[in-house]
Amino acid sequence: MQTKILRVNPRNPSISQIRQAAKKIRSGNVVAFPTETVYGLGANALDSKSVRKIFAAKGRPSDNPLIVHIFDIAEIGILADNIPNMAYDLMERFWPGPLTLVLKKSKIVPKIVTGGLDTVAIRMPKNKIAQAIIREASVPVAAPSANVAGRPSPTMAKHVREDLAGKISLIIDGGPTKIGIESTVVDLSKKTPMLLRPGSVTLEQLQEIVGAVKIHPIIFGKKTNTIHRSPGMKYRHYSPSAKIILVEGTKAKQKISQLLHQYKSQGMRVGILSMEKSHTKSDLTRFIGSNPDTIAANLFKSFREFDEKKIDIILAQGISQKGLGLGIMNRLGKAAYKKIRA
Ligand code: TXA
Ligand code: MG
């Protein structure tokens, strides 16, 4: 399959280009497009046959459910049942934006979308291109991140091309995504809301609106025997081919320089993922910023760059888990081959 890449102005998307993408979705095909978080791979959420193409292109396990993207808040009533008031409070505050709500699903949502669960994840994206495509498609759009399963989520159209060229017919290139890590996912299908995936809508912000929020133990990398309320989280994720070693604690810096010398003396190519300006010499030191917004925006891109430079080991120092830091540390933790306290 030939993969066409269409460059679209993210501030003022041309309607004829948007309609090309929307038409593909309406006719049962998949299209990759930018959202404010990461690129998504979208298809008509109400059509099982179309949704199956997403799973096939990504090589995604069928028990890992998809997020349904909407343009108009009214669609929520069609897709979900028993919507609690809390959900409306959160929508009012954070939509459109990087917050996904897990609600009881209605009959209209095909099982394939929800991986067999009786809940459905819904979000209204903020990116203009995403909004216009969903509007013009006039159907809810199921869209996971547009990467091959297990690879880091794409934050640029070229990442989508690296993973999915030949497997999908259209990629909408709207430039780099603003946020860089996937949306916050919160489950509202039980009495107390539960954070299933931290993102740029922070735990602290959620608590301000809804009060108590449980945190799924897997967010901290804990093993759990409870049924996974977010099946996607059990899969190793976001990983570059290089092995990430995540070092936390007061002596992290010293530990990182010790490991750098140790692995280099074993003949390995060692990279450093740096979140403060440092002059440590490695085969590739990638400074991805010192504030959480910039770190999030550059994180997945840096994973791919280490792979391009054929780095064997990536040494990374942990950051504070406050605010967006929780989402960043969750992604780093999930990508990590090993975590060390120093
Ligand atoms: O920012 C984002 O959310 C991006 C963009 C494209 O919107 N999408 C994204 O989708 O990250 P994906 O499929 O890569 O991640 C969806 C996450 C998975 O962890 C999945 O398990 C969880 O949402 N999820 C989806 N439906 C669920 C449900 N019914 N119950 C619990 N978790 C669910
Ligand atoms: Mg994903």
CSV table of C-alpha atoms in Angstrom, one decimal, residues 9-178:
chain,number,residue,atom,x,y,z
A,9,ASN,CA,-1.5,24.0,8.2
A,10,PRO,CA,-2.2,23.3,11.9
A,11,ARG,CA,-3.5,26.8,12.6
A,12,ASN,CA,-5.7,27.1,9.5
A,13,PRO,CA,-6.3,23.7,8.0
A,14,SER,CA,-7.6,23.7,4.4
A,15,ILE,CA,-11.0,22.3,4.2
A,16,SER,CA,-10.3,20.3,1.0
A,17,GLN,CA,-7.5,18.5,2.7
A,18,ILE,CA,-9.6,17.8,5.8
A,19,ARG,CA,-12.3,16.4,3.6
A,20,GLN,CA,-9.9,14.0,2.0
A,21,ALA,CA,-9.1,12.6,5.4
A,22,ALA,CA,-12.7,12.6,6.5
A,23,LYS,CA,-13.8,10.8,3.4
A,24,LYS,CA,-11.3,8.0,4.0
A,25,ILE,CA,-12.7,7.6,7.5
A,26,ARG,CA,-16.3,7.6,6.2
A,27,SER,CA,-15.5,5.0,3.6
A,28,GLY,CA,-14.1,2.6,6.2
A,29,ASN,CA,-10.3,3.3,6.1
A,30,VAL,CA,-7.8,4.5,8.7
A,31,VAL,CA,-6.0,7.8,8.7
A,32,ALA,CA,-3.2,9.1,10.9
A,33,PHE,CA,-3.6,12.7,12.2
A,34,PRO,CA,-2.2,14.9,14.9
A,35,THR,CA,-3.9,15.6,18.2
A,36,GLU,CA,-2.6,18.0,20.9
A,37,THR,CA,-1.0,15.0,22.7
A,38,VAL,CA,0.4,12.6,20.1
A,39,TYR,CA,-0.6,11.4,16.6
A,40,GLY,CA,-3.6,9.1,16.4
A,41,LEU,CA,-4.7,6.4,14.0
A,42,GLY,CA,-8.3,7.0,13.4
A,43,ALA,CA,-11.3,5.0,12.0
A,44,ASN,CA,-15.1,5.1,12.2
A,45,ALA,CA,-15.7,4.0,15.8
A,46,LEU,CA,-19.2,2.7,15.0
A,47,ASP,CA,-18.0,0.3,12.4
A,48,SER,CA,-16.2,-2.9,13.5
A,49,LYS,CA,-14.7,-3.6,10.1
A,50,SER,CA,-13.0,-0.2,10.0
A,51,VAL,CA,-11.8,-0.5,13.6
A,52,ARG,CA,-10.3,-3.9,12.9
A,53,LYS,CA,-8.0,-2.2,10.4
A,54,ILE,CA,-6.5,-0.1,13.3
A,55,PHE,CA,-5.6,-3.2,15.2
A,56,ALA,CA,-4.1,-4.8,12.1
A,57,ALA,CA,-2.0,-1.8,11.2
A,58,LYS,CA,-0.6,-1.4,14.7
A,59,GLY,CA,-0.3,-5.1,15.6
A,60,ARG,CA,-2.2,-4.2,18.7
A,61,PRO,CA,-3.6,-7.0,21.0
A,62,SER,CA,-7.3,-7.1,20.7
A,63,ASP,CA,-7.9,-6.9,24.4
A,64,ASN,CA,-6.4,-3.4,24.5
A,65,PRO,CA,-9.3,-0.9,24.0
A,66,LEU,CA,-9.3,2.3,22.0
A,67,ILE,CA,-10.2,5.9,22.8
A,68,VAL,CA,-13.2,7.3,20.9
A,69,HIS,CA,-12.7,10.9,19.8
A,70,ILE,CA,-15.7,13.2,19.5
A,71,PHE,CA,-16.2,16.7,18.1
A,72,ASP,CA,-19.5,17.6,19.8
A,73,ILE,CA,-20.3,17.1,23.5
A,74,ALA,CA,-23.7,15.8,22.5
A,75,GLU,CA,-22.2,12.6,21.2
A,76,ILE,CA,-21.4,11.6,24.7
A,77,GLY,CA,-25.0,10.7,25.3
A,78,ILE,CA,-25.0,8.4,22.3
A,79,LEU,CA,-21.8,6.6,23.3
A,80,ALA,CA,-22.2,6.3,27.1
A,81,ASP,CA,-24.9,5.3,29.6
A,82,ASN,CA,-25.3,6.4,33.3
A,83,ILE,CA,-23.0,9.4,33.0
A,84,PRO,CA,-22.3,10.7,36.4
A,85,ASN,CA,-22.4,14.5,37.2
A,86,MET,CA,-18.7,14.4,37.8
A,87,ALA,CA,-18.1,13.6,34.2
A,88,TYR,CA,-19.9,16.8,33.1
A,89,ASP,CA,-17.9,18.8,35.6
A,90,LEU,CA,-14.6,17.4,34.1
A,91,MET,CA,-15.8,17.9,30.5
A,92,GLU,CA,-16.7,21.5,31.3
A,93,ARG,CA,-13.3,22.2,32.8
A,94,PHE,CA,-11.0,20.2,30.5
A,95,TRP,CA,-12.7,19.6,27.1
A,96,PRO,CA,-11.6,20.1,24.5
A,97,GLY,CA,-8.3,18.8,25.8
A,98,PRO,CA,-6.0,16.0,26.9
A,99,LEU,CA,-8.5,14.2,29.2
A,100,THR,CA,-10.1,10.8,28.5
A,101,LEU,CA,-13.1,9.7,30.5
A,102,VAL,CA,-14.0,6.0,30.9
A,103,LEU,CA,-17.8,5.6,31.2
A,104,LYS,CA,-20.3,2.8,30.9
A,105,LYS,CA,-20.7,2.1,27.2
A,106,SER,CA,-23.9,2.3,25.3
A,107,LYS,CA,-25.1,-0.5,23.0
A,108,ILE,CA,-24.0,1.4,19.9
A,109,VAL,CA,-20.3,1.0,20.6
A,110,PRO,CA,-18.9,-2.1,19.1
A,111,LYS,CA,-17.1,-4.6,21.4
A,112,ILE,CA,-14.0,-4.4,19.3
A,113,VAL,CA,-13.5,-0.8,20.3
A,114,THR,CA,-13.7,-1.5,24.0
A,115,GLY,CA,-11.7,-4.8,24.0
A,116,GLY,CA,-14.8,-6.6,25.3
A,117,LEU,CA,-15.2,-4.3,28.3
A,118,ASP,CA,-18.5,-2.7,29.3
A,119,THR,CA,-16.9,0.7,29.4
A,120,VAL,CA,-15.8,3.1,26.7
A,121,ALA,CA,-13.0,5.7,26.8
A,122,ILE,CA,-14.0,9.1,25.3
A,123,ARG,CA,-12.1,12.3,24.6
A,124,MET,CA,-12.6,15.5,22.8
A,125,PRO,CA,-9.2,16.7,21.4
A,126,LYS,CA,-8.1,20.3,21.2
A,127,ASN,CA,-6.0,20.2,18.0
A,128,LYS,CA,-7.7,22.0,15.1
A,129,ILE,CA,-6.9,19.4,12.5
A,130,ALA,CA,-8.2,16.6,14.7
A,131,GLN,CA,-11.4,18.5,15.4
A,132,ALA,CA,-12.0,19.3,11.8
A,133,ILE,CA,-11.5,15.7,10.7
A,134,ILE,CA,-13.9,14.4,13.3
A,135,ARG,CA,-16.4,17.1,12.4
A,136,GLU,CA,-16.3,16.4,8.7
A,137,ALA,CA,-16.3,12.6,9.1
A,138,SER,CA,-19.5,13.1,11.2
A,139,VAL,CA,-18.9,9.9,13.1
A,140,PRO,CA,-17.0,9.3,16.4
A,141,VAL,CA,-13.4,8.4,15.6
A,142,ALA,CA,-11.7,5.6,17.4
A,143,ALA,CA,-8.0,6.4,17.6
A,144,PRO,CA,-5.1,4.9,19.5
A,145,SER,CA,-1.6,6.4,19.2
A,146,ALA,CA,-0.3,6.0,15.6
A,147,ASN,CA,2.7,3.8,16.5
A,148,VAL,CA,3.4,0.1,16.0
A,149,ALA,CA,2.4,-1.6,19.3
A,150,GLY,CA,5.2,-1.3,21.9
A,151,ARG,CA,7.0,1.6,20.2
A,152,PRO,CA,7.0,5.1,21.5
A,153,SER,CA,3.9,7.2,20.6
A,154,PRO,CA,4.5,9.4,17.6
A,155,THR,CA,4.8,13.2,18.1
A,156,MET,CA,5.7,13.9,14.5
A,157,ALA,CA,4.3,12.7,11.2
A,158,LYS,CA,7.7,11.2,10.4
A,159,HIS,CA,7.4,8.9,13.4
A,160,VAL,CA,4.1,7.6,12.0
A,161,ARG,CA,5.8,7.1,8.7
A,162,GLU,CA,8.7,5.1,10.3
A,163,ASP,CA,6.2,2.8,12.0
A,164,LEU,CA,3.3,2.5,9.6
A,165,ALA,CA,4.4,3.3,6.0
A,166,GLY,CA,3.0,0.8,3.6
A,167,LYS,CA,0.3,-0.2,6.2
A,168,ILE,CA,-2.0,2.8,6.0
A,169,SER,CA,-2.9,5.0,3.0
A,170,LEU,CA,-2.9,8.5,4.5
A,171,ILE,CA,-0.9,10.5,7.1
A,172,ILE,CA,-1.9,14.0,7.9
A,173,ASP,CA,1.2,16.0,8.8
A,174,GLY,CA,0.3,18.9,11.1
A,175,GLY,CA,3.7,19.4,12.5
A,176,PRO,CA,5.0,18.4,16.0
A,177,THR,CA,2.3,17.8,18.7
A,178,LYS,CA,2.2,20.3,21.5
